[in-house]
Short mmCIF file of C-alpha atoms and ligand atoms in Angstrom, two decimals:
data_model
loop_
_atom_site.label_atom_id
_atom_site.label_comp_id
_atom_site.label_asym_id
_atom_site.label_seq_id
_atom_site.Cartn_x
_atom_site.Cartn_y
_atom_site.Cartn_z
CA MET T 1 33.16 0.30 18.95
CA ALA T 2 29.57 0.97 17.73
CA ARG T 3 27.17 -1.47 19.04
CA LEU T 4 25.04 -2.38 15.84
CA PHE T 5 21.64 -4.33 15.84
CA LEU T 6 19.75 -5.63 12.75
CA GLY T 7 15.94 -5.91 12.45
CA LEU T 8 14.22 -7.50 9.59
CA ASP T 9 10.59 -7.47 8.37
CA SER T 10 9.38 -10.26 6.30
CA SER T 11 6.07 -8.78 5.40
CA THR T 12 3.55 -9.66 2.51
CA GLN T 13 5.08 -7.60 0.10
CA SER T 14 8.55 -6.97 1.00
CA LEU T 15 11.53 -7.85 3.25
CA SER T 16 12.98 -4.85 4.93
CA GLY T 17 16.17 -4.41 7.04
CA VAL T 18 16.95 -1.58 9.52
CA VAL T 19 20.32 -1.47 11.47
CA ILE T 20 20.35 0.61 14.48
CA ASP T 21 23.26 2.03 16.81
CA ILE T 22 22.04 1.83 20.14
CA ASP T 23 24.76 4.36 21.43
CA THR T 24 24.04 7.17 19.25
CA HIS T 25 20.49 6.14 19.26
CA LYS T 26 20.40 6.41 15.34
CA VAL T 27 19.10 4.00 12.49
CA VAL T 28 22.28 3.94 10.40
CA TYR T 29 20.77 1.91 7.44
CA GLU T 30 17.17 0.74 6.19
CA LYS T 31 16.61 -0.89 3.14
CA SER T 32 13.28 -2.84 1.48
CA LEU T 33 13.00 -5.29 -1.18
CA ASN T 34 9.85 -5.85 -3.07
CA PHE T 35 9.08 -9.57 -3.79
CA ASP T 36 7.22 -9.06 -6.91
CA GLN T 37 10.18 -6.85 -8.38
CA ALA T 38 13.22 -8.40 -7.07
CA LEU T 39 12.14 -12.05 -7.58
CA PRO T 40 9.64 -12.21 -10.43
CA GLN T 41 10.59 -15.75 -11.04
CA PHE T 42 8.25 -16.64 -8.17
CA LYS T 43 5.45 -15.13 -9.79
CA THR T 44 3.88 -13.42 -7.06
CA LYS T 45 1.35 -10.44 -7.40
CA HIS T 46 1.90 -8.30 -4.14
CA GLY T 47 3.49 -10.99 -2.58
CA VAL T 48 0.74 -13.59 -3.09
CA LEU T 49 0.72 -16.48 -5.54
CA ALA T 50 -2.24 -16.95 -8.27
CA ASN T 51 -4.83 -19.36 -7.23
CA ARG T 52 -8.13 -20.25 -8.77
CA ASP T 53 -10.01 -19.99 -5.51
CA PRO T 54 -10.36 -16.18 -4.34
CA LEU T 55 -10.42 -17.24 -0.99
CA VAL T 56 -7.08 -19.33 -0.93
CA LYS T 57 -4.05 -16.96 -0.49
CA HIS T 58 -0.52 -18.62 -0.48
CA SER T 59 2.79 -17.55 -0.59
CA SER T 60 6.20 -19.30 -1.30
CA PRO T 61 8.69 -19.91 1.79
CA LYS T 62 11.50 -20.42 -1.01
CA LEU T 63 10.90 -16.63 -1.89
CA TRP T 64 11.30 -15.56 1.65
CA ALA T 65 14.53 -17.43 1.84
CA ALA T 66 15.76 -16.08 -1.44
CA ALA T 67 14.97 -12.59 -0.45
CA LEU T 68 17.02 -13.06 2.75
CA ASP T 69 19.93 -13.95 0.74
CA LEU T 70 19.32 -10.67 -1.44
CA LEU T 71 18.91 -8.41 1.22
CA PHE T 72 22.32 -9.87 2.97
CA ALA T 73 24.15 -9.37 -0.61
CA GLN T 74 22.46 -5.81 -0.95
CA MET T 75 23.64 -4.84 2.73
CA LYS T 76 27.07 -6.29 1.86
CA LYS T 77 27.31 -4.26 -1.42
CA ASP T 78 26.12 -1.14 0.41
CA GLY T 79 28.78 -1.41 2.85
CA VAL T 80 26.96 -2.14 6.20
CA ALA T 81 29.34 -3.12 8.86
CA LEU T 82 27.97 -6.45 9.01
CA GLY T 83 30.90 -7.76 10.84
CA LYS T 84 29.90 -5.53 13.94
CA ILE T 85 26.42 -6.33 14.20
CA LEU T 86 25.89 -8.12 17.56
CA ALA T 87 22.37 -9.58 17.11
CA ILE T 88 19.73 -10.00 14.61
CA SER T 89 16.21 -10.32 15.25
CA GLY T 90 12.97 -9.91 13.27
CA SER T 91 9.31 -10.05 12.70
CA GLY T 92 7.10 -11.53 9.99
CA GLN T 93 3.64 -11.34 8.45
CA GLN T 94 1.26 -12.76 11.27
CA HIS T 95 -0.32 -16.39 11.22
CA GLY T 96 1.20 -17.47 7.80
CA SER T 97 2.63 -21.07 8.27
CA VAL T 98 5.57 -23.08 6.75
CA TYR T 99 5.75 -27.06 6.55
CA LEU T 100 8.91 -28.82 7.13
CA ASN T 101 9.57 -32.51 6.90
CA ASP T 102 12.02 -34.39 8.80
CA LYS T 103 15.06 -33.57 6.57
CA ALA T 104 14.87 -29.95 7.78
CA GLY T 105 16.73 -29.94 10.99
CA ALA T 106 19.69 -31.43 9.31
CA ALA T 107 19.60 -29.17 6.17
CA LEU T 108 19.37 -26.14 8.52
CA ALA T 109 22.49 -27.41 10.52
CA GLU T 110 24.49 -27.51 7.38
CA LEU T 111 23.71 -24.62 5.20
CA ASN T 112 26.30 -24.67 2.61
CA PRO T 113 27.53 -21.10 1.87
CA LYS T 114 28.43 -22.06 -1.90
CA GLN T 115 24.63 -22.55 -2.93
CA SER T 116 21.77 -20.34 -2.16
CA LEU T 117 19.56 -20.72 0.72
CA GLU T 118 16.69 -21.76 -1.87
CA GLU T 119 18.93 -24.63 -3.07
CA ASN T 120 19.99 -25.35 0.44
CA LEU T 121 16.45 -25.85 1.35
CA ASP T 122 15.66 -28.35 -1.64
CA GLY T 123 13.69 -31.20 -0.51
CA VAL T 124 12.85 -29.95 2.99
CA PHE T 125 9.16 -28.89 2.63
CA ALA T 126 6.43 -31.02 3.80
CA ARG T 127 3.95 -28.45 1.78
CA LYS T 128 5.41 -26.22 -1.19
CA THR T 129 3.03 -23.06 -0.51
CA SER T 130 2.42 -21.52 2.71
CA PRO T 131 -1.09 -20.26 3.55
CA ILE T 132 -0.79 -16.41 4.79
CA TRP T 133 -3.02 -14.12 6.53
CA MET T 134 -5.07 -12.90 3.74
CA ASP T 135 -6.56 -16.55 3.31
CA SER T 136 -10.02 -16.77 4.27
CA SER T 137 -10.74 -20.38 3.31
CA THR T 138 -11.14 -22.07 6.69
CA ALA T 139 -14.72 -20.86 7.90
CA LYS T 140 -15.68 -24.36 8.39
CA GLU T 141 -12.43 -25.34 10.38
CA CYS T 142 -13.04 -22.22 12.41
CA MET T 143 -16.56 -23.05 13.26
CA GLU T 144 -15.37 -26.70 14.15
CA ILE T 145 -12.43 -25.57 16.78
CA ARG T 146 -14.71 -22.99 18.37
CA LYS T 147 -17.51 -25.32 19.07
CA LYS T 148 -14.89 -27.78 20.65
CA LEU T 149 -13.47 -24.91 22.75
CA GLY T 150 -16.82 -23.95 24.01
CA GLY T 151 -17.84 -20.98 21.90
CA ILE T 152 -16.43 -17.40 21.18
CA LYS T 153 -16.13 -16.23 24.61
CA PHE T 154 -14.04 -19.27 25.65
CA THR T 155 -11.99 -19.64 22.73
CA ALA T 156 -11.10 -16.12 23.09
CA SER T 157 -10.41 -16.23 26.79
CA ARG T 158 -8.07 -19.40 26.39
CA THR T 159 -6.08 -18.36 23.24
CA GLY T 160 -6.33 -14.40 23.13
CA SER T 161 -8.87 -14.55 20.09
CA ASP T 162 -11.70 -16.04 18.73
CA THR T 163 -11.13 -18.50 15.71
CA PHE T 164 -10.33 -16.47 12.57
CA GLU T 165 -9.94 -17.85 8.78
CA ARG T 166 -6.41 -16.36 8.74
CA PHE T 167 -5.15 -18.00 12.17
CA THR T 168 -2.69 -20.71 12.08
CA GLY T 169 -4.88 -23.40 13.99
CA PRO T 170 -7.69 -23.18 11.23
CA GLN T 171 -5.33 -23.35 8.58
CA ILE T 172 -3.41 -26.27 9.82
CA ARG T 173 -6.84 -28.06 10.44
CA LYS T 174 -7.80 -27.42 6.92
CA PHE T 175 -4.32 -29.04 5.75
CA TRP T 176 -4.84 -32.08 7.78
CA LYS T 177 -8.28 -32.62 6.56
CA THR T 178 -7.62 -31.93 2.85
CA GLU T 179 -3.96 -33.37 2.63
CA SER T 180 -3.61 -35.85 5.53
CA LYS T 181 -0.51 -37.49 3.94
CA ALA T 182 1.55 -34.32 3.52
CA TYR T 183 0.41 -33.34 7.00
CA ASP T 184 1.62 -36.80 8.15
CA HIS T 185 4.98 -35.89 6.57
CA THR T 186 5.06 -32.85 8.27
CA ALA T 187 7.90 -32.84 11.17
CA HIS T 188 7.72 -29.31 12.01
CA ILE T 189 5.19 -26.29 11.83
CA ALA T 190 6.77 -22.82 11.77
CA LEU T 191 5.41 -19.37 11.33
CA VAL T 192 6.88 -16.96 8.67
CA SER T 193 8.74 -15.50 11.72
CA SER T 194 10.07 -18.49 13.19
CA PHE T 195 11.16 -20.12 9.61
CA MET T 196 12.93 -16.86 9.05
CA ALA T 197 14.87 -17.02 12.46
CA SER T 198 15.25 -20.86 11.68
CA LEU T 199 17.50 -19.98 8.71
CA LEU T 200 19.54 -17.31 10.76
CA ALA T 201 19.94 -19.59 13.47
CA GLY T 202 20.89 -22.68 11.48
CA LYS T 203 18.26 -24.78 13.57
CA ILE T 204 14.32 -24.89 14.16
CA ALA T 205 13.77 -21.84 16.12
CA PRO T 206 10.91 -21.21 18.80
CA ILE T 207 7.76 -19.25 18.13
CA ASP T 208 7.38 -16.31 20.56
CA PHE T 209 4.27 -15.31 22.66
CA GLY T 210 3.33 -12.42 20.41
CA ASP T 211 2.95 -14.41 17.01
CA GLY T 212 2.17 -17.62 18.74
CA ALA T 213 -0.92 -15.93 20.00
CA GLY T 214 -2.08 -15.50 16.38
CA MET T 215 -2.63 -19.30 15.98
CA ASN T 216 -5.59 -20.25 18.14
CA LEU T 217 -3.29 -22.84 19.56
CA MET T 218 -1.42 -20.81 22.50
CA ASP T 219 -2.68 -20.24 26.12
CA ILE T 220 -2.52 -16.76 26.30
CA ARG T 221 -2.43 -16.51 30.10
CA ARG T 222 0.03 -19.18 30.79
CA LYS T 223 2.08 -18.86 27.41
CA ASN T 224 2.28 -22.47 26.59
CA TRP T 225 0.71 -24.54 23.90
CA ASN T 226 -2.94 -25.16 24.83
CA HIS T 227 -3.70 -28.94 24.71
CA ASP T 228 -7.46 -28.61 24.00
CA ALA T 229 -6.58 -26.32 21.38
CA LEU T 230 -4.20 -28.60 19.75
CA LYS T 231 -6.46 -31.74 20.08
CA ALA T 232 -9.47 -29.53 18.58
CA THR T 233 -7.08 -28.62 15.88
CA ALA T 234 -5.38 -31.84 14.15
CA PRO T 235 -3.79 -34.92 15.73
CA GLY T 236 -0.29 -35.31 16.56
CA LEU T 237 0.37 -31.44 16.59
CA THR T 238 2.21 -31.39 19.84
CA LYS T 239 5.32 -32.96 18.25
CA LYS T 240 5.24 -30.65 15.35
CA LEU T 241 5.46 -27.28 17.13
CA PRO T 242 8.59 -26.03 18.33
CA PRO T 243 8.90 -24.58 21.93
CA LEU T 244 7.46 -20.97 22.74
CA ALA T 245 9.99 -18.39 23.88
CA GLU T 246 10.19 -14.62 24.44
CA ALA T 247 10.77 -12.56 21.46
CA GLY T 248 14.36 -11.49 21.34
CA SER T 249 15.79 -14.08 23.38
CA ILE T 250 18.83 -15.60 22.02
CA ILE T 251 18.88 -18.96 20.08
CA GLY T 252 22.64 -19.17 19.64
CA PRO T 253 24.95 -17.84 17.35
CA VAL T 254 24.07 -17.12 13.75
CA SER T 255 24.48 -19.93 11.32
CA ASN T 256 28.01 -20.24 9.64
CA TYR T 257 26.46 -19.61 6.16
CA PHE T 258 25.82 -16.05 6.99
CA VAL T 259 29.35 -15.65 8.46
CA LYS T 260 31.07 -17.34 5.35
CA LYS T 261 28.83 -15.63 2.79
CA TYR T 262 28.33 -12.04 4.26
CA GLY T 263 30.93 -11.52 6.74
CA LEU T 264 28.75 -11.63 10.07
CA ASN T 265 30.73 -11.91 13.11
CA LEU T 266 30.91 -15.75 14.37
CA GLU T 267 29.45 -14.41 17.75
CA ALA T 268 26.47 -12.42 16.50
CA ALA T 269 23.42 -13.51 18.12
CA ALA T 270 20.31 -15.27 16.06
CA THR T 271 17.43 -14.36 18.34
CA VAL T 272 13.61 -15.29 18.47
CA TRP T 273 11.38 -13.39 16.07
CA THR T 274 7.93 -12.11 16.61
CA GLY T 275 4.75 -10.99 14.39
CA ASP T 276 4.83 -7.80 12.60
CA ASN T 277 1.99 -6.34 14.82
CA PRO T 278 3.86 -7.13 18.11
CA ALA T 279 7.12 -5.58 16.65
CA SER T 280 5.47 -2.62 15.20
CA VAL T 281 4.42 -1.80 19.01
CA VAL T 282 8.01 -1.59 20.01
CA GLY T 283 8.68 0.33 16.86
CA LEU T 284 6.17 3.03 17.85
CA GLY T 285 7.69 2.96 21.42
CA LEU T 286 4.65 1.53 23.22
CA ILE T 287 6.79 -0.27 26.13
CA LYS T 288 4.60 0.55 29.06
CA PRO T 289 0.99 -0.66 29.78
CA GLY T 290 -1.55 1.33 29.01
CA GLN T 291 -0.20 2.89 26.01
CA VAL T 292 -2.21 3.50 22.56
CA ALA T 293 -1.49 3.91 19.22
CA ILE T 294 -3.70 4.15 16.06
CA SER T 295 -2.51 3.60 12.68
CA LEU T 296 -4.64 5.37 10.10
CA GLY T 297 -3.73 3.57 7.19
CA THR T 298 -5.27 1.62 4.30
CA SER T 299 -7.09 -0.31 7.30
CA ASP T 300 -7.20 1.53 10.59
CA THR T 301 -5.56 -0.16 13.51
CA PHE T 302 -5.83 0.38 17.20
CA PHE T 303 -2.70 -0.90 19.17
CA GLY T 304 -2.70 -0.97 22.98
CA THR T 305 -0.57 -2.42 25.75
CA MET T 306 -1.92 -4.16 28.83
CA GLU T 307 -0.21 -5.63 31.83
CA LYS T 308 -2.81 -8.13 32.67
CA CYS T 309 -4.55 -10.27 30.02
CA GLN T 310 -7.90 -8.77 29.12
CA THR T 311 -9.77 -10.79 26.47
CA ASP T 312 -12.38 -9.54 24.27
CA GLU T 313 -15.81 -11.55 25.07
CA SER T 314 -17.34 -10.37 21.66
CA GLY T 315 -14.45 -11.79 19.71
CA GLU T 316 -13.69 -8.82 17.76
CA GLY T 317 -10.26 -7.93 19.07
CA HIS T 318 -6.97 -9.72 19.67
CA VAL T 319 -4.83 -10.15 22.23
CA PHE T 320 -1.19 -11.26 21.59
CA GLY T 321 1.95 -11.31 23.94
CA SER T 322 4.11 -7.90 23.51
CA PRO T 323 7.91 -8.21 22.84
CA ALA T 324 8.20 -5.57 25.62
CA GLY T 325 6.42 -7.80 28.20
CA GLY T 326 2.79 -7.90 29.10
CA TYR T 327 0.28 -7.84 26.24
CA MET T 328 -0.88 -5.97 23.64
CA THR T 329 -4.43 -5.88 21.82
CA LEU T 330 -4.84 -5.40 17.90
CA ILE T 331 -8.15 -4.25 16.51
CA CYS T 332 -8.23 -3.81 12.83
CA PHE T 333 -10.91 -1.83 11.03
CA LYS T 334 -10.78 -2.79 7.39
CA ASN T 335 -12.62 0.33 6.07
CA GLY T 336 -9.95 2.91 7.09
CA SER T 337 -8.25 5.16 4.50
CA LEU T 338 -10.13 2.87 2.02
CA ALA T 339 -13.52 4.38 3.15
CA ARG T 340 -12.35 7.90 3.52
CA GLU T 341 -11.00 7.59 -0.09
CA LYS T 342 -14.45 6.25 -1.28
CA VAL T 343 -16.16 9.47 0.34
CA ARG T 344 -13.40 11.57 -1.30
CA GLU T 345 -14.27 10.09 -4.88
CA LEU T 346 -17.98 9.82 -4.30
CA TYR T 347 -17.82 13.83 -3.96
CA ASN T 348 -15.03 14.69 -6.40
CA ILE T 349 -13.00 16.21 -3.69
CA PRO T 350 -9.62 16.93 -5.24
CA ASP T 351 -7.19 16.44 -2.07
CA TRP T 352 -7.14 15.89 1.56
CA LYS T 353 -6.49 19.36 2.21
CA LYS T 354 -9.95 20.28 0.78
CA PHE T 355 -11.44 16.96 2.61
CA GLY T 356 -10.12 18.70 5.70
CA GLU T 357 -11.62 22.14 5.01
CA LEU T 358 -14.94 20.71 4.46
CA VAL T 359 -14.82 18.65 7.66
CA GLU T 360 -14.02 22.04 9.37
CA GLN T 361 -17.41 23.59 7.85
CA THR T 362 -19.63 21.35 10.09
CA PRO T 363 -19.65 21.34 13.91
CA PRO T 364 -18.61 18.29 16.06
CA GLY T 365 -21.29 15.79 16.18
CA ASN T 366 -22.55 17.02 12.69
CA ASN T 367 -26.04 18.14 13.74
CA GLY T 368 -26.68 14.13 14.48
CA GLY T 369 -25.68 13.11 10.84
CA VAL T 370 -24.01 9.49 11.09
CA LEU T 371 -22.65 7.42 8.36
CA LEU T 372 -21.75 3.73 8.60
CA PRO T 373 -18.82 3.46 6.10
CA TRP T 374 -18.86 -0.10 5.10
CA PHE T 375 -17.79 -0.13 1.65
CA GLU T 376 -15.74 -3.51 2.08
CA ALA T 377 -16.86 -6.23 4.50
CA GLU T 378 -15.90 -4.99 7.91
CA ILE T 379 -13.96 -7.04 10.62
CA VAL T 380 -14.95 -4.77 13.57
CA PRO T 381 -17.82 -4.75 13.97
CA ARG T 382 -18.52 -8.06 12.01
CA VAL T 383 -20.09 -7.05 8.61
CA ASN T 384 -20.08 -9.63 6.00
CA ARG T 385 -22.06 -7.94 3.44
CA PRO T 386 -20.76 -4.44 2.46
CA GLY T 387 -23.19 -1.36 2.48
CA ILE T 388 -23.19 2.30 3.58
CA PHE T 389 -25.95 3.38 5.75
CA ARG T 390 -26.78 7.08 6.51
CA PHE T 391 -28.83 8.46 9.57
CA ASP T 392 -30.05 12.00 9.63
CA LEU T 393 -27.89 12.60 7.06
CA GLU T 394 -28.50 14.15 3.58
CA GLU T 395 -26.64 12.55 0.91
CA LYS T 396 -26.10 15.41 -1.01
CA ASP T 397 -24.55 17.37 1.83
CA VAL T 398 -20.95 17.14 0.79
CA ALA T 399 -19.29 18.57 3.99
CA ALA T 400 -21.32 16.73 6.53
CA ASN T 401 -20.72 13.24 4.68
CA CYS T 402 -17.09 14.23 4.76
CA ARG T 403 -17.17 14.78 8.63
CA ALA T 404 -19.49 11.82 9.30
CA VAL T 405 -17.21 9.22 7.85
CA PHE T 406 -14.41 10.10 10.05
CA GLU T 407 -16.54 10.59 13.08
CA ALA T 408 -18.23 7.23 12.69
CA GLN T 409 -14.73 5.53 12.31
CA MET T 410 -13.60 7.09 15.61
CA LEU T 411 -16.59 6.42 17.52
CA SER T 412 -16.62 2.81 16.44
CA MET T 413 -13.15 2.41 17.52
CA ARG T 414 -13.80 3.97 21.01
CA LEU T 415 -17.03 1.52 21.20
CA HIS T 416 -15.27 -1.43 20.09
CA SER T 417 -11.82 -0.88 22.30
CA GLN T 418 -13.92 -0.60 25.55
CA TRP T 419 -13.49 -3.98 26.45
CA MET T 420 -9.66 -3.30 26.90
CA GLN T 421 -10.47 -1.06 29.92
CA VAL T 422 -7.43 0.93 29.01
CA ALA T 423 -7.53 4.71 29.78
CA PRO T 424 -4.45 6.20 28.04
CA GLU T 425 -3.23 9.55 29.03
CA LYS T 426 -2.04 10.05 25.39
CA ILE T 427 -2.52 8.28 21.95
CA PHE T 428 -0.14 8.50 19.26
CA VAL T 429 -1.01 8.42 15.80
CA THR T 430 0.44 7.62 12.43
CA GLY T 431 -0.25 6.65 9.08
CA GLY T 432 -1.45 8.63 6.17
CA ALA T 433 -4.42 10.39 7.77
CA SER T 434 -2.57 11.62 10.69
CA SER T 435 -1.26 14.52 8.99
CA ASN T 436 -4.69 16.24 8.44
CA PRO T 437 -5.34 18.70 11.44
CA ALA T 438 -9.01 18.36 11.20
CA LEU T 439 -9.16 14.50 11.27
CA VAL T 440 -6.59 14.48 14.37
CA GLN T 441 -8.87 16.91 16.32
CA ILE T 442 -11.90 14.44 15.73
CA LEU T 443 -9.72 11.76 17.33
CA ALA T 444 -8.58 13.82 20.10
CA ASP T 445 -12.29 14.85 20.48
CA VAL T 446 -13.94 11.30 20.25
CA MET T 447 -11.27 9.44 22.66
CA ASN T 448 -11.09 12.60 24.89
CA CYS T 449 -7.43 12.23 25.06
CA ARG T 450 -4.28 14.04 23.92
CA VAL T 451 -2.94 12.80 20.64
CA LEU T 452 0.60 13.00 19.46
CA ARG T 453 1.96 12.05 15.93
CA ILE T 454 4.93 9.93 15.29
CA GLU T 455 6.39 9.41 11.94
CA VAL T 456 8.54 6.21 11.82
CA SER T 457 9.01 4.43 8.67
CA LYS T 458 9.45 0.53 8.77
CA SER T 459 8.07 0.44 12.41
CA ALA T 460 8.33 -3.57 12.28
CA ALA T 461 11.77 -3.72 11.38
CA LEU T 462 12.70 -0.97 13.93
CA GLY T 463 11.15 -2.80 16.45
CA ALA T 464 12.76 -5.81 15.60
CA ALA T 465 16.13 -4.41 15.90
CA LEU T 466 15.39 -2.77 19.34
CA GLN T 467 14.34 -6.48 20.11
CA ALA T 468 17.37 -7.86 19.01
CA ALA T 469 19.30 -5.19 21.27
CA HIS T 470 17.12 -5.79 24.16
CA GLY T 471 17.60 -9.76 24.19
CA TRP T 472 21.28 -9.24 23.63
CA LEU T 473 21.74 -6.66 26.52
CA ALA T 474 19.42 -8.94 28.82
CA ALA T 475 21.44 -12.03 28.05
CA LYS T 476 24.71 -9.91 29.15
CA ASP T 477 23.08 -8.86 32.22
CA GLN T 478 23.57 -5.22 30.84
CA ASN T 479 21.16 -2.24 31.19
CA SER T 480 18.34 -3.37 28.82
CA LYS T 481 15.51 -0.96 30.02
CA TRP T 482 13.04 -0.63 27.32
CA ASP T 483 12.57 3.16 27.80
CA LYS T 484 16.16 3.75 27.56
CA LEU T 485 16.37 1.55 24.45
CA VAL T 486 13.59 3.29 22.52
CA ALA T 487 14.36 6.77 23.49
CA GLY T 488 15.27 8.86 20.43
CA PHE T 489 13.92 6.19 18.05
CA THR T 490 10.33 6.79 18.48
CA ALA T 491 9.99 10.44 19.84
CA PRO T 492 6.63 12.16 18.45
CA VAL T 493 6.88 15.06 15.88
CA ALA T 494 7.69 18.42 17.65
CA GLY T 495 4.77 20.36 17.91
CA SER T 496 2.28 17.92 16.72
CA GLU T 497 0.14 17.51 20.03
CA VAL T 498 -3.59 18.01 19.94
CA ILE T 499 -5.72 18.83 22.81
CA PRO T 500 -9.22 17.65 22.97
CA ASP T 501 -11.86 20.28 22.84
CA LYS T 502 -14.17 20.24 26.03
CA LYS T 503 -17.34 21.26 24.43
CA ALA T 504 -16.76 18.62 21.59
CA THR T 505 -15.91 15.68 23.82
CA LYS T 506 -19.43 16.33 25.57
CA VAL T 507 -21.07 16.17 22.53
CA TYR T 508 -19.26 12.77 21.35
CA GLU T 509 -19.86 11.25 24.73
CA LYS T 510 -23.56 11.42 24.03
CA MET T 511 -23.37 10.68 20.22
CA LEU T 512 -21.73 7.43 21.36
CA THR T 513 -25.03 5.75 22.34
CA LYS T 514 -26.61 7.19 19.13
CA TYR T 515 -23.84 5.60 17.12
CA ALA T 516 -23.93 2.16 18.87
CA ASP T 517 -27.91 2.28 18.10
CA CYS T 518 -27.14 3.05 14.44
CA GLU T 519 -24.68 0.12 14.30
CA TYR T 520 -27.33 -2.20 15.87
CA GLU T 521 -29.97 -1.35 13.54
CA ALA T 522 -27.81 -1.59 10.44
CA LEU T 523 -26.45 -5.14 11.36
C1 LIG R 1 -2.85 -9.47 12.05
C2 LIG R 1 -2.71 -9.77 10.61
C3 LIG R 1 -2.09 -8.83 9.70
C4 LIG R 1 -0.79 -9.25 9.36
C5 LIG R 1 -0.15 -8.41 8.20
O1 LIG R 1 -3.68 -10.25 12.61
O2 LIG R 1 -3.40 -10.34 9.95
O3 LIG R 1 -1.77 -7.27 10.41
O4 LIG R 1 0.07 -9.52 10.59
O5 LIG R 1 1.32 -8.73 8.01
#
């Protein structure tokens, strides 16, 4: 009998599902539901509720529950062998939080299949809406918590990251300060990931070490709640948080609700979920320490895995637990393809092919020309006021500006990932710009490392499915080796390897100092 596992990803704008068969090493089904389109009654735009304050970004936990019903109904309709699924895991947009009252435990235990999940959840929320990762309204709370924890370096070394507006701890503090009664009525605080896992398990689910690390509340090294951080955040928090557990570990059998309504097997296991970034790390095949993947998307993201916990003293990068054990880092550069597109627009370049050809017309190092492309406020390095800066670079030199934007982005990545002390032997690259040979060559040359392209759609949901399989196999004491499990699902594109050019790497070695000086001057 086929051994099937389901991975779900509850992201900002959609809920995705991926079913894998671990014997044939194949994805047998995948589907995404866009929240705005599938559930217009919740009135979200790109998954976010309207708010007068531009800094406040909330969504609705009932929307996520309704999407879970819809996706299961769709899978049933599409003929997915739901009765053969052995375990389910998932991932959620990180940092977002759900506030449940003391009726939630009983409601989850008695989910009635004759009603929708949304109806079943009537009256269980202590807060109707959920702040999500896009919210940046907690600058004051970040300062307060950071101060109590002893500054950036100590906050990062204890919790894995400096305090950030979107992180759950500062969000909880704001809730306590501004809606203290509702906070008092909160019996359980869940993350998006643990809330969704609770629905499937029919009980309050643990938070995993990956998503838990995005809260500024978890001790990153001991992997337990940090009492100083809890105290610095809000009173009585210890009682409101669930236990922490490994992603993919079994919570129990799935709730009868899903057995009766959608035909899941009585013995199918509900497992602990994680955050979308930790799940993506597994979905991209990064299961050994020292591996690196770079996603060149709207934002550019640098993922790395580490055996030992190494935190960033400057507080720019994040450290989370990895579902495959050990740790992972996440460094997010907001001006990724966003900035590349702006340069393309500025110079009326018709397409990316032409952009690549222009890049190739100029030599590595761009004759010393540097462009700092902070079209939007930047996360790494911290730039609050957007701006673009040129050094030894003529604004009218189109080709040099095309090269300059990407060289600066890659030099920035190299500079700001040095704290990880990871020297990878190869780098995986994914996302839109990864199919542009001229850009991938710059990446290989700046990083002085071989680069291989991987094309995985829905990397978080795939990672979650693999996580479900791993947890199930481990509980059965069967061969749950990560490398065997991911084989075939995450292989690089054949013939995509790019080797660094020795001459160019020397140029960039020198240029790194100049780039750092330019950043220093501009900031
Ligand atoms: C990570 C972060 C985002 C969300 C997106 O820190 O805020 O990547 O996880 O879903």
